[in-house]
mmCIF file of C-alpha atoms in Angstrom:
data_model
loop_
_atom_site.group_PDB
_atom_site.id
_atom_site.type_symbol
_atom_site.label_atom_id
_atom_site.label_comp_id
_atom_site.label_asym_id
_atom_site.label_seq_id
_atom_site.Cartn_x
_atom_site.Cartn_y
_atom_site.Cartn_z
ATOM 1 C CA ALA A 10 -48.015 38.874 26.285
ATOM 2 C CA GLN A 11 -48.463 37.971 22.661
ATOM 3 C CA ARG A 12 -45.588 40.259 21.703
ATOM 4 C CA THR A 13 -43.448 38.593 24.355
ATOM 5 C CA LEU A 14 -44.291 35.140 23.034
ATOM 6 C CA ALA A 15 -43.609 36.247 19.470
ATOM 7 C CA GLY A 16 -40.284 37.709 20.538
ATOM 8 C CA GLU A 17 -39.297 34.503 22.277
ATOM 9 C CA ALA A 18 -40.322 32.468 19.259
ATOM 10 C CA GLY A 19 -38.284 34.716 17.010
ATOM 11 C CA GLN A 20 -35.298 34.443 19.294
ATOM 12 C CA ALA A 21 -35.619 30.673 19.394
ATOM 13 C CA GLU A 22 -35.781 30.637 15.604
ATOM 14 C CA LEU A 23 -32.641 32.740 15.399
ATOM 15 C CA VAL A 24 -30.867 30.409 17.805
ATOM 16 C CA GLY A 25 -31.940 27.455 15.684
ATOM 17 C CA LEU A 26 -30.707 29.164 12.514
ATOM 18 C CA ARG A 27 -27.411 29.975 14.219
ATOM 19 C CA ASP A 28 -26.973 26.350 15.299
ATOM 20 C CA ASP A 29 -27.802 25.121 11.793
ATOM 21 C CA LEU A 30 -25.299 27.563 10.342
ATOM 22 C CA GLN A 31 -22.586 26.460 12.753
ATOM 23 C CA GLU A 32 -23.278 22.833 11.910
ATOM 24 C CA ALA A 33 -23.110 23.618 8.195
ATOM 25 C CA VAL A 34 -19.785 25.422 8.696
ATOM 26 C CA LEU A 35 -18.391 22.441 10.580
ATOM 27 C CA ARG A 36 -19.510 20.077 7.816
ATOM 28 C CA LEU A 37 -17.937 22.290 5.170
ATOM 29 C CA SER A 38 -14.703 22.512 7.169
ATOM 30 C CA ALA A 39 -14.571 18.723 7.501
ATOM 31 C CA LYS A 40 -15.267 18.335 3.780
ATOM 32 C CA ASN A 41 -12.542 20.847 2.983
ATOM 33 C CA ARG A 42 -10.050 18.879 5.088
ATOM 34 C CA GLU A 43 -11.035 15.698 3.272
ATOM 35 C CA LEU A 44 -10.492 17.387 -0.098
ATOM 36 C CA ASP A 45 -7.100 18.706 1.006
ATOM 37 C CA GLU A 46 -6.083 15.228 2.148
ATOM 38 C CA ALA A 47 -7.309 13.746 -1.127
ATOM 39 C CA ARG A 48 -5.317 16.285 -3.158
ATOM 40 C CA THR A 49 -2.220 15.580 -1.088
ATOM 41 C CA TRP A 50 -2.635 11.843 -1.559
ATOM 42 C CA GLN A 51 -3.228 12.199 -5.304
ATOM 43 C CA GLY A 52 -0.100 14.313 -5.650
ATOM 44 C CA GLU A 53 1.968 11.771 -3.741
ATOM 45 C CA ALA A 54 0.517 8.912 -5.772
ATOM 46 C CA ALA A 55 1.356 10.723 -9.023
ATOM 47 C CA LYS A 56 4.914 11.321 -7.843
ATOM 48 C CA LEU A 57 5.380 7.669 -6.918
ATOM 49 C CA ALA A 58 3.902 6.544 -10.231
ATOM 50 C CA GLU A 59 6.356 8.788 -12.096
ATOM 51 C CA ARG A 60 9.286 7.311 -10.182
ATOM 52 C CA SER A 61 8.086 3.846 -11.074
ATOM 53 C CA ARG A 62 7.805 4.819 -14.744
ATOM 54 C CA ILE A 63 11.351 6.229 -14.771
ATOM 55 C CA ALA A 64 12.663 3.060 -13.135
ATOM 56 C CA ARG A 65 11.005 0.900 -15.810
ATOM 57 C CA GLU A 66 12.389 3.066 -18.623
ATOM 58 C CA ILE A 67 15.920 2.914 -17.225
ATOM 59 C CA HIS A 68 15.680 -0.836 -16.749
ATOM 60 C CA ASP A 69 14.166 -1.557 -20.167
ATOM 61 C CA GLY A 70 16.246 0.982 -22.084
ATOM 62 C CA VAL A 71 19.663 1.812 -20.661
ATOM 63 C CA GLY A 72 19.958 -1.423 -18.710
ATOM 64 C CA HIS A 73 19.340 -3.634 -21.727
ATOM 65 C CA MET A 74 21.711 -1.618 -23.933
ATOM 66 C CA LEU A 75 24.507 -1.864 -21.383
ATOM 67 C CA THR A 76 23.908 -5.599 -21.016
ATOM 68 C CA ARG A 77 24.074 -6.052 -24.804
ATOM 69 C CA ALA A 78 27.240 -3.951 -25.024
ATOM 70 C CA ALA A 79 28.908 -5.967 -22.240
ATOM 71 C CA LEU A 80 28.067 -9.224 -24.009
ATOM 72 C CA GLN A 81 29.438 -7.925 -27.311
ATOM 73 C CA VAL A 82 32.682 -6.791 -25.690
ATOM 74 C CA GLY A 83 32.984 -10.161 -23.950
ATOM 75 C CA ALA A 84 32.593 -11.926 -27.290
ATOM 76 C CA LEU A 85 35.276 -9.703 -28.849
ATOM 77 C CA ARG A 86 37.629 -10.539 -25.971
ATOM 78 C CA VAL A 87 37.252 -14.220 -26.796
ATOM 79 C CA VAL A 88 37.962 -13.569 -30.468
ATOM 80 C CA HIS A 89 41.077 -11.491 -29.680
ATOM 81 C CA ARG A 90 42.308 -13.574 -26.763
ATOM 82 C CA GLY A 91 46.058 -13.207 -26.322
ATOM 83 C CA GLU A 92 46.241 -10.023 -28.370
ATOM 84 C CA ALA A 93 46.860 -6.514 -27.083
ATOM 85 C CA VAL A 94 43.381 -5.400 -28.087
ATOM 86 C CA GLY A 95 41.979 -8.213 -25.971
ATOM 87 C CA GLU A 96 43.548 -6.704 -22.856
ATOM 88 C CA GLU A 97 42.135 -3.288 -23.739
ATOM 89 C CA LEU A 98 38.706 -4.812 -24.228
ATOM 90 C CA ALA A 99 38.934 -6.281 -20.725
ATOM 91 C CA GLY A 100 39.052 -2.755 -19.330
ATOM 92 C CA VAL A 101 36.081 -1.727 -21.445
ATOM 93 C CA GLU A 102 34.121 -4.746 -20.275
ATOM 94 C CA GLN A 103 34.857 -3.945 -16.633
ATOM 95 C CA THR A 104 33.706 -0.338 -17.124
ATOM 96 C CA LEU A 105 30.481 -1.520 -18.753
ATOM 97 C CA GLN A 106 29.852 -3.939 -15.908
ATOM 98 C CA GLU A 107 30.371 -1.185 -13.326
ATOM 99 C CA ALA A 108 27.954 1.056 -15.241
ATOM 100 C CA LEU A 109 25.404 -1.773 -15.390
ATOM 101 C CA ASP A 110 25.714 -2.346 -11.645
ATOM 102 C CA ALA A 111 25.187 1.368 -11.015
ATOM 103 C CA VAL A 112 22.073 1.388 -13.213
ATOM 104 C CA ARG A 113 20.666 -1.652 -11.400
ATOM 105 C CA THR A 114 21.236 0.014 -8.030
ATOM 106 C CA SER A 115 19.516 3.204 -9.193
ATOM 107 C CA VAL A 116 16.560 1.255 -10.595
ATOM 108 C CA HIS A 117 16.148 -0.693 -7.364
ATOM 109 C CA ASP A 118 16.310 2.504 -5.305
ATOM 110 C CA LEU A 119 13.707 4.201 -7.488
ATOM 111 C CA HIS A 120 11.446 1.168 -7.377
ATOM 112 C CA ASP A 121 11.706 0.945 -3.600
ATOM 113 C CA GLU A 122 10.792 4.621 -3.293
ATOM 114 C CA ALA A 123 7.930 4.198 -5.760
ATOM 115 C CA PHE A 124 6.330 1.477 -3.661
ATOM 116 C CA ASP A 125 4.785 3.208 -0.692
ATOM 117 C CA PRO A 126 2.691 0.694 1.308
ATOM 118 C CA GLN A 127 0.404 3.294 2.881
ATOM 119 C CA THR A 128 -0.401 4.892 -0.471
ATOM 120 C CA THR A 129 -0.853 1.485 -2.092
ATOM 121 C CA LEU A 130 -3.237 0.296 0.631
ATOM 122 C CA ALA A 131 -5.245 3.527 0.566
ATOM 123 C CA LYS A 132 -5.626 3.298 -3.197
ATOM 124 C CA LEU A 133 -6.560 -0.389 -3.032
ATOM 125 C CA ILE A 134 -9.217 0.167 -0.355
ATOM 126 C CA GLY A 135 -10.589 3.315 -1.980
ATOM 127 C CA GLU A 136 -10.966 1.778 -5.421
ATOM 128 C CA PHE A 137 -12.392 -1.605 -4.406
ATOM 129 C CA PRO A 138 -15.933 -1.820 -5.825
ATOM 130 C CA GLY A 139 -18.894 -2.141 -3.505
ATOM 131 C CA ILE A 140 -17.061 -1.540 -0.220
ATOM 132 C CA ILE A 141 -16.523 1.614 1.832
ATOM 133 C CA GLY A 142 -13.187 1.243 3.597
ATOM 134 C CA THR A 143 -11.046 3.002 6.159
ATOM 135 C CA LEU A 144 -7.316 2.710 6.791
ATOM 136 C CA ALA A 145 -5.359 3.274 10.001
ATOM 137 C CA PHE A 146 -1.642 3.119 9.166
ATOM 138 C CA GLU A 147 0.836 3.565 12.004
ATOM 139 C CA ALA A 148 4.078 1.952 10.901
ATOM 140 C CA GLU A 149 7.202 3.992 10.226
ATOM 141 C CA SER A 150 9.710 1.347 9.161
ATOM 142 C CA LEU A 151 7.823 -1.395 7.333
ATOM 143 C CA PRO A 152 10.220 -3.830 5.595
ATOM 144 C CA ARG A 153 9.458 -4.482 1.935
ATOM 145 C CA PRO A 154 8.685 -8.250 2.381
ATOM 146 C CA VAL A 155 6.142 -7.425 5.087
ATOM 147 C CA ALA A 156 4.668 -4.561 3.029
ATOM 148 C CA LEU A 157 4.157 -6.817 0.017
ATOM 149 C CA ALA A 158 2.552 -9.512 2.183
ATOM 150 C CA VAL A 159 0.240 -6.972 3.833
ATOM 151 C CA VAL A 160 -0.936 -5.594 0.479
ATOM 152 C CA ALA A 161 -1.608 -9.109 -0.843
ATOM 153 C CA ILE A 162 -3.534 -10.103 2.300
ATOM 154 C CA VAL A 163 -5.642 -6.936 2.266
ATOM 155 C CA ARG A 164 -6.460 -7.443 -1.420
ATOM 156 C CA GLU A 165 -7.568 -11.029 -0.765
ATOM 157 C CA ALA A 166 -9.551 -10.016 2.330
ATOM 158 C CA LEU A 167 -11.382 -7.321 0.364
ATOM 159 C CA ALA A 168 -12.322 -9.814 -2.338
ATOM 160 C CA ASN A 169 -13.540 -12.320 0.256
ATOM 161 C CA ALA A 170 -15.550 -9.727 2.176
ATOM 162 C CA ARG A 171 -17.373 -8.522 -0.920
ATOM 163 C CA THR A 172 -17.816 -11.787 -2.830
ATOM 164 C CA HIS A 173 -18.452 -14.278 -0.040
ATOM 165 C CA GLY A 174 -19.492 -12.122 2.914
ATOM 166 C CA CYS A 175 -21.530 -9.494 1.002
ATOM 167 C CA ALA A 176 -19.844 -6.828 3.153
ATOM 168 C CA THR A 177 -20.395 -3.135 2.502
ATOM 169 C CA SER A 178 -17.725 -1.721 4.798
ATOM 170 C CA ILE A 179 -14.263 -2.739 5.927
ATOM 171 C CA ALA A 180 -11.680 -1.321 8.335
ATOM 172 C CA VAL A 181 -7.977 -2.004 7.872
ATOM 173 C CA SER A 182 -5.369 -1.184 10.497
ATOM 174 C CA LEU A 183 -1.621 -1.718 10.408
ATOM 175 C CA LEU A 184 0.160 -0.949 13.666
ATOM 176 C CA GLU A 185 3.816 -1.104 14.630
ATOM 177 C CA PHE A 186 4.845 -2.377 18.051
ATOM 178 C CA PRO A 187 8.356 -2.745 19.523
ATOM 179 C CA GLY A 188 8.689 -6.364 18.440
ATOM 180 C CA PHE A 189 6.154 -6.903 15.677
ATOM 181 C CA TYR A 190 3.707 -5.462 13.136
ATOM 182 C CA GLN A 191 -0.019 -6.104 13.523
ATOM 183 C CA LEU A 192 -2.531 -6.255 10.674
ATOM 184 C CA ALA A 193 -6.264 -6.330 11.418
ATOM 185 C CA ILE A 194 -9.027 -6.347 8.802
ATOM 186 C CA GLU A 195 -12.644 -6.197 9.986
ATOM 187 C CA ASP A 196 -15.775 -6.204 7.788
ATOM 188 C CA ASN A 197 -19.532 -6.213 8.322
ATOM 189 C CA GLY A 198 -20.229 -9.239 6.147
ATOM 190 C CA ARG A 199 -21.703 -12.660 6.866
ATOM 191 C CA ALA A 200 -18.803 -14.147 8.800
ATOM 192 C CA ALA A 201 -20.586 -17.392 9.651
ATOM 193 C CA ASN A 202 -20.961 -18.226 5.980
ATOM 194 C CA LEU A 203 -17.316 -17.512 5.272
ATOM 195 C CA VAL A 204 -15.821 -20.082 7.620
ATOM 196 C CA GLY A 205 -15.328 -23.383 5.889
ATOM 197 C CA GLU A 206 -16.107 -22.202 2.353
ATOM 198 C CA GLY A 207 -13.622 -23.177 -0.303
ATOM 199 C CA GLY A 208 -11.695 -20.886 -2.590
ATOM 200 C CA LEU A 209 -11.438 -18.025 -0.136
ATOM 201 C CA GLY A 210 -7.680 -17.691 -0.321
ATOM 202 C CA LEU A 211 -7.352 -18.079 3.443
ATOM 203 C CA ALA A 212 -4.613 -20.646 2.947
ATOM 204 C CA SER A 213 -2.701 -18.192 0.755
ATOM 205 C CA MET A 214 -2.971 -15.451 3.392
ATOM 206 C CA GLU A 215 -1.833 -17.832 6.110
ATOM 207 C CA GLU A 216 1.101 -19.051 3.998
ATOM 208 C CA ARG A 217 2.256 -15.483 3.300
ATOM 209 C CA THR A 218 2.181 -14.727 7.009
ATOM 210 C CA ALA A 219 3.926 -17.954 8.013
ATOM 211 C CA ALA A 220 6.657 -17.364 5.412
ATOM 212 C CA LEU A 221 7.675 -14.274 7.397
ATOM 213 C CA GLY A 222 7.518 -16.079 10.748
ATOM 214 C CA GLY A 223 4.168 -14.548 11.693
ATOM 215 C CA THR A 224 0.820 -15.736 12.998
ATOM 216 C CA PHE A 225 -2.536 -15.668 11.224
ATOM 217 C CA SER A 226 -6.168 -16.101 12.251
ATOM 218 C CA PHE A 227 -9.604 -15.638 10.723
ATOM 219 C CA GLY A 228 -13.033 -15.753 12.323
ATOM 220 C CA PRO A 229 -16.265 -13.962 13.219
ATOM 221 C CA LEU A 230 -16.303 -10.791 15.268
ATOM 222 C CA PRO A 231 -17.381 -11.200 18.891
ATOM 223 C CA SER A 232 -21.114 -10.819 19.612
ATOM 224 C CA PRO A 233 -23.068 -8.577 19.324
ATOM 225 C CA ARG A 234 -20.993 -7.320 16.399
ATOM 226 C CA THR A 235 -21.515 -8.905 12.983
ATOM 227 C CA GLY A 236 -18.794 -9.529 10.466
ATOM 228 C CA SER A 237 -15.402 -11.177 10.283
ATOM 229 C CA ARG A 238 -11.830 -10.395 11.182
ATOM 230 C CA VAL A 239 -8.509 -11.226 9.557
ATOM 231 C CA PHE A 240 -5.683 -10.871 12.054
ATOM 232 C CA ALA A 241 -1.977 -11.279 11.356
ATOM 233 C CA THR A 242 1.260 -10.409 13.126
ATOM 234 C CA PHE A 243 4.760 -10.190 11.656
ATOM 235 C CA PRO A 244 7.838 -10.265 13.899
ATOM 236 C CA LYS A 245 10.475 -7.631 13.271
ATOM 237 C CA THR A 246 13.046 -10.374 12.690
ATOM 238 C CA GLN A 247 11.499 -11.395 9.366
ATOM 239 C CA GLU A 248 13.181 -14.649 8.494
ATOM 240 C CA VAL A 249 11.667 -15.899 5.258
ATOM 241 C CA ARG A 250 11.001 -19.599 5.430
ATOM 242 C CA PRO A 251 11.589 -21.848 2.416
#
């Protein structure tokens, strides 16, 4: 009987060890996925940063030189107005202007590619001190004006949650629907103390949303949850108001 009990105890111990091992393997697998995602994101962020750097160099270097050359040729045309060389300079000036336009287009294209809203939001949330954040991003065709407004609102909401609400966690979601984009930011801070306090930047967030024809609201989370919520929608017909 004692041997039987000992055998059962040993078997139970083995089962427990097996379960612990399986749990450890699952944790390691999850951690490995997180590391892979982090490496992927870091690589994408580095690529976007390099595009932005190239765009700045083209704008500050080649763009300025072409602008200066076009101005110099224009001045020479004035000096030699009515002369044959003046007509030749007109062709040079036109070529320089076309080259300048092409450079501007390339710079704008590079800059647009360099600004990736999902990457920017993930970096902003991940690097904000004192807050653990999550991001749910499900928008495939986010217009640049909306993307810039969303980033500004999230940045302000993070600052409010940490400074005024003493929050330690925040969840950001950006969803795309057939007719509009929806931004929701929820934290676990002291929502009741946030409402009515000055200097929170709520007016700025509301103005950014209204400028794109959207709606904005801020308030406490429904009971029994604690915290606050920033909620904004942006119609897909973004008409910027003066």
